Structure formats: C-alpha cells, structure tokens
CSV table of C-alpha atoms and ligand atoms in Angstrom, one decimal:
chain,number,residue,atom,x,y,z
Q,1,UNK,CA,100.8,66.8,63.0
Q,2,UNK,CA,100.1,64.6,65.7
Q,3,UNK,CA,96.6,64.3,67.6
Q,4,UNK,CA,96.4,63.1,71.4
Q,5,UNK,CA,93.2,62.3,72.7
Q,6,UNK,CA,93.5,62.6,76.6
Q,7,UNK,CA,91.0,61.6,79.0
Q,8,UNK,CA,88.9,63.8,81.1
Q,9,UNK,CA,89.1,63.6,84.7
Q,10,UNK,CA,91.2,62.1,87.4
Q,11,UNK,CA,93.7,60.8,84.6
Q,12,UNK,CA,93.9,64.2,82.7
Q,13,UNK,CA,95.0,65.6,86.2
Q,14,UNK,CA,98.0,63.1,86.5
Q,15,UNK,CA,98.5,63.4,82.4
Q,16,UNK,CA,98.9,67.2,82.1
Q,17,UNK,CA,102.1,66.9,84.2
Q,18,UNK,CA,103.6,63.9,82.5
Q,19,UNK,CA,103.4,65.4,79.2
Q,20,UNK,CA,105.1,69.0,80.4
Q,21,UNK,CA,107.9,67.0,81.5
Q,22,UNK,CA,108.8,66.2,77.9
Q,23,UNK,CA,108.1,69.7,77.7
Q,24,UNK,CA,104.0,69.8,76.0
Q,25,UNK,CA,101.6,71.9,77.7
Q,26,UNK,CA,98.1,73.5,77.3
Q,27,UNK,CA,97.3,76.4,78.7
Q,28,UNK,CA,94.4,76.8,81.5
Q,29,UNK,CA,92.9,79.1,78.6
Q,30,UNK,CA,92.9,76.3,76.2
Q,31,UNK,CA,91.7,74.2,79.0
Q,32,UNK,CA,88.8,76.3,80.0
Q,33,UNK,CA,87.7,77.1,76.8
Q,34,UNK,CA,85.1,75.4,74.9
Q,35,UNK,CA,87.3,74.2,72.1
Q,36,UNK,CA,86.9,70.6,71.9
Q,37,UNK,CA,90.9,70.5,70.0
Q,38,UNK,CA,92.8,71.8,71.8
Q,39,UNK,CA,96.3,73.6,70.8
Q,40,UNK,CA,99.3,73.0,72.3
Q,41,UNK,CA,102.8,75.0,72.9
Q,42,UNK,CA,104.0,72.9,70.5
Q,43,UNK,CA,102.9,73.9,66.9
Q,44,UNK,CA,102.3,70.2,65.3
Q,45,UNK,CA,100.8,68.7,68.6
Q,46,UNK,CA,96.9,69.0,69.3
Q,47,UNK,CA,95.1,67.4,72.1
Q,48,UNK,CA,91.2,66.5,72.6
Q,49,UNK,CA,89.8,65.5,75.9
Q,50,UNK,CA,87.2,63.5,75.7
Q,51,UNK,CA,85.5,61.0,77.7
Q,52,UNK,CA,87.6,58.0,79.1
Q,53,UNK,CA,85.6,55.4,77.4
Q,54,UNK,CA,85.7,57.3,74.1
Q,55,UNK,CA,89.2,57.6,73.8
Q,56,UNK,CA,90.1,54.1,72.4
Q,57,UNK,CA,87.2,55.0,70.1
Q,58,UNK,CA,88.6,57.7,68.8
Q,59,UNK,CA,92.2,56.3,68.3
Q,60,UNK,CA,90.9,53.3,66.7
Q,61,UNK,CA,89.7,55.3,64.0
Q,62,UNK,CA,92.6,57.5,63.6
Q,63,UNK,CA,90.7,60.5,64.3
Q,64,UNK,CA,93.6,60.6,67.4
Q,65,UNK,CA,97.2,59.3,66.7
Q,66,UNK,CA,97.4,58.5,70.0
Q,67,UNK,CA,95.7,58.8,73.2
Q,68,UNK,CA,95.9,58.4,77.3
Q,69,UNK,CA,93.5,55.3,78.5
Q,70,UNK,CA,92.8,53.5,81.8
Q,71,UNK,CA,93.6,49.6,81.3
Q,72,UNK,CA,89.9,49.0,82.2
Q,73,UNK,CA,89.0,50.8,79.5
Q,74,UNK,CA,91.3,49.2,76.7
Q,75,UNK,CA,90.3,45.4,78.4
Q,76,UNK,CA,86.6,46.4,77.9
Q,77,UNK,CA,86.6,47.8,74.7
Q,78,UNK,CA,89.7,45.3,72.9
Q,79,UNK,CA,92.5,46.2,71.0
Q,80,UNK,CA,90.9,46.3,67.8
Q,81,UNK,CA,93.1,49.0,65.5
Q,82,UNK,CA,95.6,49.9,68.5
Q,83,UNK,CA,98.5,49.0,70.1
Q,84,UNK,CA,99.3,49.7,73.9
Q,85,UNK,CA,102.9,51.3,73.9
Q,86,UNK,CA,103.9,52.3,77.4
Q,87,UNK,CA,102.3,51.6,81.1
Q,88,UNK,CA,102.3,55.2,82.2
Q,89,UNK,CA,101.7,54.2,86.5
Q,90,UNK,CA,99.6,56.8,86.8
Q,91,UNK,CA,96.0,56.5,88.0
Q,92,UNK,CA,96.5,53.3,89.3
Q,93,UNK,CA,93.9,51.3,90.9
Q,94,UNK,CA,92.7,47.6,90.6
Q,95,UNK,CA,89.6,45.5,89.0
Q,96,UNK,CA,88.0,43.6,91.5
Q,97,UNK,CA,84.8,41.7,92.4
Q,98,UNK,CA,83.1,42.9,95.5
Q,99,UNK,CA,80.3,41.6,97.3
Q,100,UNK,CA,78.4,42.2,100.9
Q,101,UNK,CA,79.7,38.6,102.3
Q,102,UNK,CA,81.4,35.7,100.9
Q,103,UNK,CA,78.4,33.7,101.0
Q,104,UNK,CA,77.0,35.8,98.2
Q,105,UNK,CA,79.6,34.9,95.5
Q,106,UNK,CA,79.2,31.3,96.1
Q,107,UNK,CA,75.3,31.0,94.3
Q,108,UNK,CA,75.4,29.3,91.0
Q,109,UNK,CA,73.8,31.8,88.8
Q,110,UNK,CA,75.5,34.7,90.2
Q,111,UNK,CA,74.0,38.4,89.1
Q,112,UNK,CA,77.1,41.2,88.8
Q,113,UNK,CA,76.1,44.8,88.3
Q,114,UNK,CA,79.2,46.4,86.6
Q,115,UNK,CA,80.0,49.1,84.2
Q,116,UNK,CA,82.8,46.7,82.4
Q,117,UNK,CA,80.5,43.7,81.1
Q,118,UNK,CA,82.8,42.2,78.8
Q,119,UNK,CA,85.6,42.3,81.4
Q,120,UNK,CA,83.0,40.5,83.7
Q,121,UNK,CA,82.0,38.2,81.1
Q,122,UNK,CA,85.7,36.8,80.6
Q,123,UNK,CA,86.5,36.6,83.7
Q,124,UNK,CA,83.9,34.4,84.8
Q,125,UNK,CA,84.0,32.2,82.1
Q,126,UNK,CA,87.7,31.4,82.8
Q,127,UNK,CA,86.7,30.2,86.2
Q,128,UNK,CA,83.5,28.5,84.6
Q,129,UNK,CA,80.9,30.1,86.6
Q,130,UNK,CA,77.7,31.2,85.1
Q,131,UNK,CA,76.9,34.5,85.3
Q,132,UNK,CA,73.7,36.8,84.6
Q,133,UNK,CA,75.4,40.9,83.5
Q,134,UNK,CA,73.7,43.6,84.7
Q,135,UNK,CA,75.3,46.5,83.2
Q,136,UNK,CA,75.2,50.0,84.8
Q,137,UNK,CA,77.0,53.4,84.1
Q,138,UNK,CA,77.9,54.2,87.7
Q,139,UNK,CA,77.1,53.6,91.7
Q,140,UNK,CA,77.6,49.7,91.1
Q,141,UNK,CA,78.5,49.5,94.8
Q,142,UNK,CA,74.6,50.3,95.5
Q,143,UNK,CA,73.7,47.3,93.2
Q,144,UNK,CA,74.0,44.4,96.0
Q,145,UNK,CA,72.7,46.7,98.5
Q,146,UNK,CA,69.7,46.7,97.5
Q,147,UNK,CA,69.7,43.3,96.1
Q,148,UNK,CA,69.9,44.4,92.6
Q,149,UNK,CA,73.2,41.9,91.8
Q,150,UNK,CA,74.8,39.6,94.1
Q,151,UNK,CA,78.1,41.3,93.7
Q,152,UNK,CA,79.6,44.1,91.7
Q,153,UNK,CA,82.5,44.0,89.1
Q,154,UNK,CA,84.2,47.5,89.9
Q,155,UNK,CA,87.5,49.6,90.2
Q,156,UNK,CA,89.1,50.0,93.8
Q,157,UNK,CA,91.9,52.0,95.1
Q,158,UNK,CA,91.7,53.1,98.6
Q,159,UNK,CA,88.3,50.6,99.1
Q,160,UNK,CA,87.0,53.8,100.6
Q,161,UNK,CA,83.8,53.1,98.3
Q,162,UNK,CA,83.2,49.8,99.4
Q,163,UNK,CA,83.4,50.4,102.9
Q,164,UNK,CA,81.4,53.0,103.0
Q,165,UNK,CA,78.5,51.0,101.6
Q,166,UNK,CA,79.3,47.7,103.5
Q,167,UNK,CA,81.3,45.8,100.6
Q,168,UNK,CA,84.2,43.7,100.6
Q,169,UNK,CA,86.4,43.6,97.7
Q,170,UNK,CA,86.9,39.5,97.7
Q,171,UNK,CA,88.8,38.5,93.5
Q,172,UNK,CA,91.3,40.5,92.1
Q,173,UNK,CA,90.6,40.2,88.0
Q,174,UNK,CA,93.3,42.6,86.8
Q,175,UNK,CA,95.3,46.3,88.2
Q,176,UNK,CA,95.0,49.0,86.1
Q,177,UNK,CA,97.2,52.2,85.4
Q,178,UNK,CA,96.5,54.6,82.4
Q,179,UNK,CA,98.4,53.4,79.1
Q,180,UNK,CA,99.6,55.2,76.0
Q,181,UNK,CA,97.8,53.8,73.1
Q,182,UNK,CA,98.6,54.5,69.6
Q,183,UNK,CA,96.4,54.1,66.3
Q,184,UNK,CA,98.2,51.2,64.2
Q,185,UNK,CA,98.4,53.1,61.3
Q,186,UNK,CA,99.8,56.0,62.8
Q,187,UNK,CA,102.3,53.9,64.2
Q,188,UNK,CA,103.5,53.1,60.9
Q,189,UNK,CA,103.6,56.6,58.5
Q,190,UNK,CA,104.5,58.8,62.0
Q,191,UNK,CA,106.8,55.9,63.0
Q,192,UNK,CA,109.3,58.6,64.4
Q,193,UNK,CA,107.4,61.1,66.2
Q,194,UNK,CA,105.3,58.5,67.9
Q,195,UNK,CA,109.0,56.8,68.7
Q,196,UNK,CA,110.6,59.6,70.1
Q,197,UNK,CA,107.5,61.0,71.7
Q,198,UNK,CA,107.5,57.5,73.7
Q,199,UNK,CA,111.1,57.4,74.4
Q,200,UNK,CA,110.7,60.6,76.1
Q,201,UNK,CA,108.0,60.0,78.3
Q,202,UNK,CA,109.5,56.6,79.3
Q,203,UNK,CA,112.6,58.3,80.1
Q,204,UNK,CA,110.3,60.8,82.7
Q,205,UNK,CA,108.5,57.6,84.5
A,1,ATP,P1,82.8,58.9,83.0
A,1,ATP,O1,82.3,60.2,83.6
A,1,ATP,O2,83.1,59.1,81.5
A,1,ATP,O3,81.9,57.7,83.2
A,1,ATP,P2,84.5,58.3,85.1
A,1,ATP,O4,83.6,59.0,86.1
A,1,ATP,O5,84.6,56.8,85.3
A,1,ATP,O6,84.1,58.6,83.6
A,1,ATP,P3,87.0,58.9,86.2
A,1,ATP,O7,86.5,58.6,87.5
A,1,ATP,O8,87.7,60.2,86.0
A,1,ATP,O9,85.9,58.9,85.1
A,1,ATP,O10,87.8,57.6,85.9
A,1,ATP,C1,88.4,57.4,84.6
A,1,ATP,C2,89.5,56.4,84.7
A,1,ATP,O11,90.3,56.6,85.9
A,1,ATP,C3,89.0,54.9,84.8
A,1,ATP,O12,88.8,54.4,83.6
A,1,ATP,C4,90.2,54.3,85.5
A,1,ATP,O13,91.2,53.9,84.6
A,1,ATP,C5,90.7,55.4,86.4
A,1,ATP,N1,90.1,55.3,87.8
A,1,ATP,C6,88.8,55.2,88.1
A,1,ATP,N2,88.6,55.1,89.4
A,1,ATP,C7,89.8,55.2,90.0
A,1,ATP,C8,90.3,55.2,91.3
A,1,ATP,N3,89.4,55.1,92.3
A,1,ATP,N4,91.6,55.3,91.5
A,1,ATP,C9,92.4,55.4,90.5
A,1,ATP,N5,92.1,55.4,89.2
A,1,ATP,C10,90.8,55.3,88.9
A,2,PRP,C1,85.7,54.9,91.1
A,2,PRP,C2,85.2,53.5,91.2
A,2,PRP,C3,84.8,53.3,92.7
A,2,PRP,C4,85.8,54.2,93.4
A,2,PRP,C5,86.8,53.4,94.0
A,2,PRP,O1,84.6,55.8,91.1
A,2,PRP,O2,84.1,53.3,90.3
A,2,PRP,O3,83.5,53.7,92.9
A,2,PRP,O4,86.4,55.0,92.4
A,2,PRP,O5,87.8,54.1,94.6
A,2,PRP,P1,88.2,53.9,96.2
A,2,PRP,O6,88.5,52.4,96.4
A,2,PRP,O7,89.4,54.8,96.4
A,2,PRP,O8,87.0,54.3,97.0
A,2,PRP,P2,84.8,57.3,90.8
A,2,PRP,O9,85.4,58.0,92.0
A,2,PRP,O10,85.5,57.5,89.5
A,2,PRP,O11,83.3,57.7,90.7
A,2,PRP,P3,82.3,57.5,89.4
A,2,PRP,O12,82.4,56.0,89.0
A,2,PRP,O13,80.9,57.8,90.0
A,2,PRP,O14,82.7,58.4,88.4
C-alpha cells in the first residue's frame, strides 16, 4: 500500500493530471465526498488532501509515503524525515521580498510581515541585516500598506497582487515549483514502488 498526501488547492488542480498520466485517478465522487482518504483506481494507492503546509507534516511522520508540496513549504518547514525526489514544474512561482519603494528596505531594523518566517529569517541573516518577523497567515501584501511591516516576504507569479496594492517585488530569495517528497523510511522498505512510481512521472514531465 502506498499513501500520497496531495495538497489542496491550486497544486491539487495541476497534480490530478500529472498523476493520470501514469495512469492514477480519483474520481470527482471520491473528490467530492467527505472522506478524508481517499481511494484510488488503483487498488494499493490511497491519497489524502490536506492542507499545503500539512503535507510535509504528515510525510514526515510516515502517516503518507509520499506527498505533493510547494518548495516554499518544504524550505519553511526543513527536511527533517524526508527527502525531495523529483521537481514536478508545476505551480511555479517565486519567493520574493516586496516593498512600497526601495527606500523602505534600506532601514536598519527592517520589519517583514510574511507567512514563511523561517525562510525570512535565513535569508536575511545571509545578507546580515537585522530583521524584526511579523508572521501572518495571509494578505501580507496589506502589511506595508498600512505600515504594519516595512516590506513583505511573499510568493509572486504574475505580480498581479503586488500591483494591485502598490508593491514592488525588489529580492528574489528562491523559485518555487511543487516537489515529490517521500518519507525516508518509506523510501527504504517500498524502495521499488516509490522507484518506479518516480520514474514514471519523470518520464511524463
Ligand atoms: P492555505 O489555505 O492552506 O493557507 P494557500 O491558500 O496558500 O493555502 P494555495 O494558494 O492553493 O494555498 O497555495 C498553495 C501552494 O501553491 C503554495 O505553497 C505554493 O507552492 C503555490 N503557490 C501559491 N501561490 C502561487 C502563485 N501565485 N502562483 C503559483 N503557485 C503558487
Ligand atoms: C498567492 C501569494 C500572492 C499571490 C501572488 O496568494 O500569497 O498573494 O498568490 O500571485 P500573483 O503574483 O500572480 O498575483 P493566493 O492566491 O494563494 O492567495 P492566499 O495567499 O490568500 O491563499
């Protein structure tokens, strides 16, 4: 049996398709239902969708074998327990600082609202800048709009968002895509399912 944890949203949407190339699929019954494991056309595979920040969780502690994560999410959470196995391009978008002008990421003490503190953190120590964290769980790109932070730590694709609210997307930390992750043990006692399984979808890229 092998257990994928997918996660919810924009990369479910680009996930479902990958996987029914190498020919696994859940139906829109399955989907719509409000099982929280899922089944899957194929007898041994199950899936759970969870949150996108829970899914390292939950393959870190081998409750999933494997599972579908943005990069942000692995940087932010580490790689305690898990390996990262394959860069699946999908979902792709980049880690950036943003800010209303450059004059505002030049203070010494420099507040940044994010979601991603840790990812924040790092990055601003490598460049030795001190900085206060002030950690949110969405809308960042209000924070320095009403001078809540000085800039914000936050994914951009388009930079529709930051437009929109008169930011300017100034650093580039890291870009991100959705990985396969895989639990290490799992790696080791389902060495060849997980193998093939990855073969398969790297072939399908
Ligand atoms: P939650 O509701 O759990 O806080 P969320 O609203 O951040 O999650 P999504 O917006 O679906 O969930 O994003 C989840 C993942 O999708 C992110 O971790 C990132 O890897 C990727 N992502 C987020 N924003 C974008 C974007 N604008 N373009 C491309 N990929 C993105
Ligand atoms: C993400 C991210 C930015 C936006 C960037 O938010 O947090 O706000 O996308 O994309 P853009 O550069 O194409 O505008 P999301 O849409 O996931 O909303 P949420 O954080 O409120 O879930």
């Amino acid at each position: 049996m092998l257990t994928i944890a997918l996660s919810k949203g924009r990369i479910l949407k680009e996930t479902l398709p990958l996987l029914a190339t190498i020919g696994i699929e859940v139906s829109d019954d399955e989907l719509n239902s409000r099982k929280l494991i899922l089944d899957s056309n194929v007898e041994d595979i199950k899936i759970i969708v969870l949150r996108a920040t829970d899914v390292p969780v939950f393959v870190q502690h081998g409750v999933a074998d494997i599972g579908v994560s943005g990069k942000d999410v692995i940087e932010e959470k580490g790689y305690m327990g898990i390996y990262e196995l394959l860069d699946l391009r999908i979902s792709k978008c980049r880690m950036m600082v943003a800010a209303k002008s450059a004059s505002d990421i030049q203070k010494n003490l420099l507040k940044v609202a994010t979601k991603y503190p840790n990812t924040a953190k790092n990055y601003f120590n490598k460049i030795n800048r001190q900085v206060e964290i002030i950690k949110l769980y969405g809308a960042m790109e209000l924070a320095p709009v009403v001078g809540l932070s000085d800039c914000i730590v936050d994914l951009v694709d388009t930079g529709n968002t930051l437009k929109a609210n008169g930011l300017k997307a100034f650093d580039e930390i890291s870009s991100i895509s959705s990985r396969l992750i895989v639990n290490i043990s799992s790696y080791k006692s389902k060495n060849i399912e997980i193998k093939d399984l990855v073969e398969s979808l790297e072939k399908n890229l």
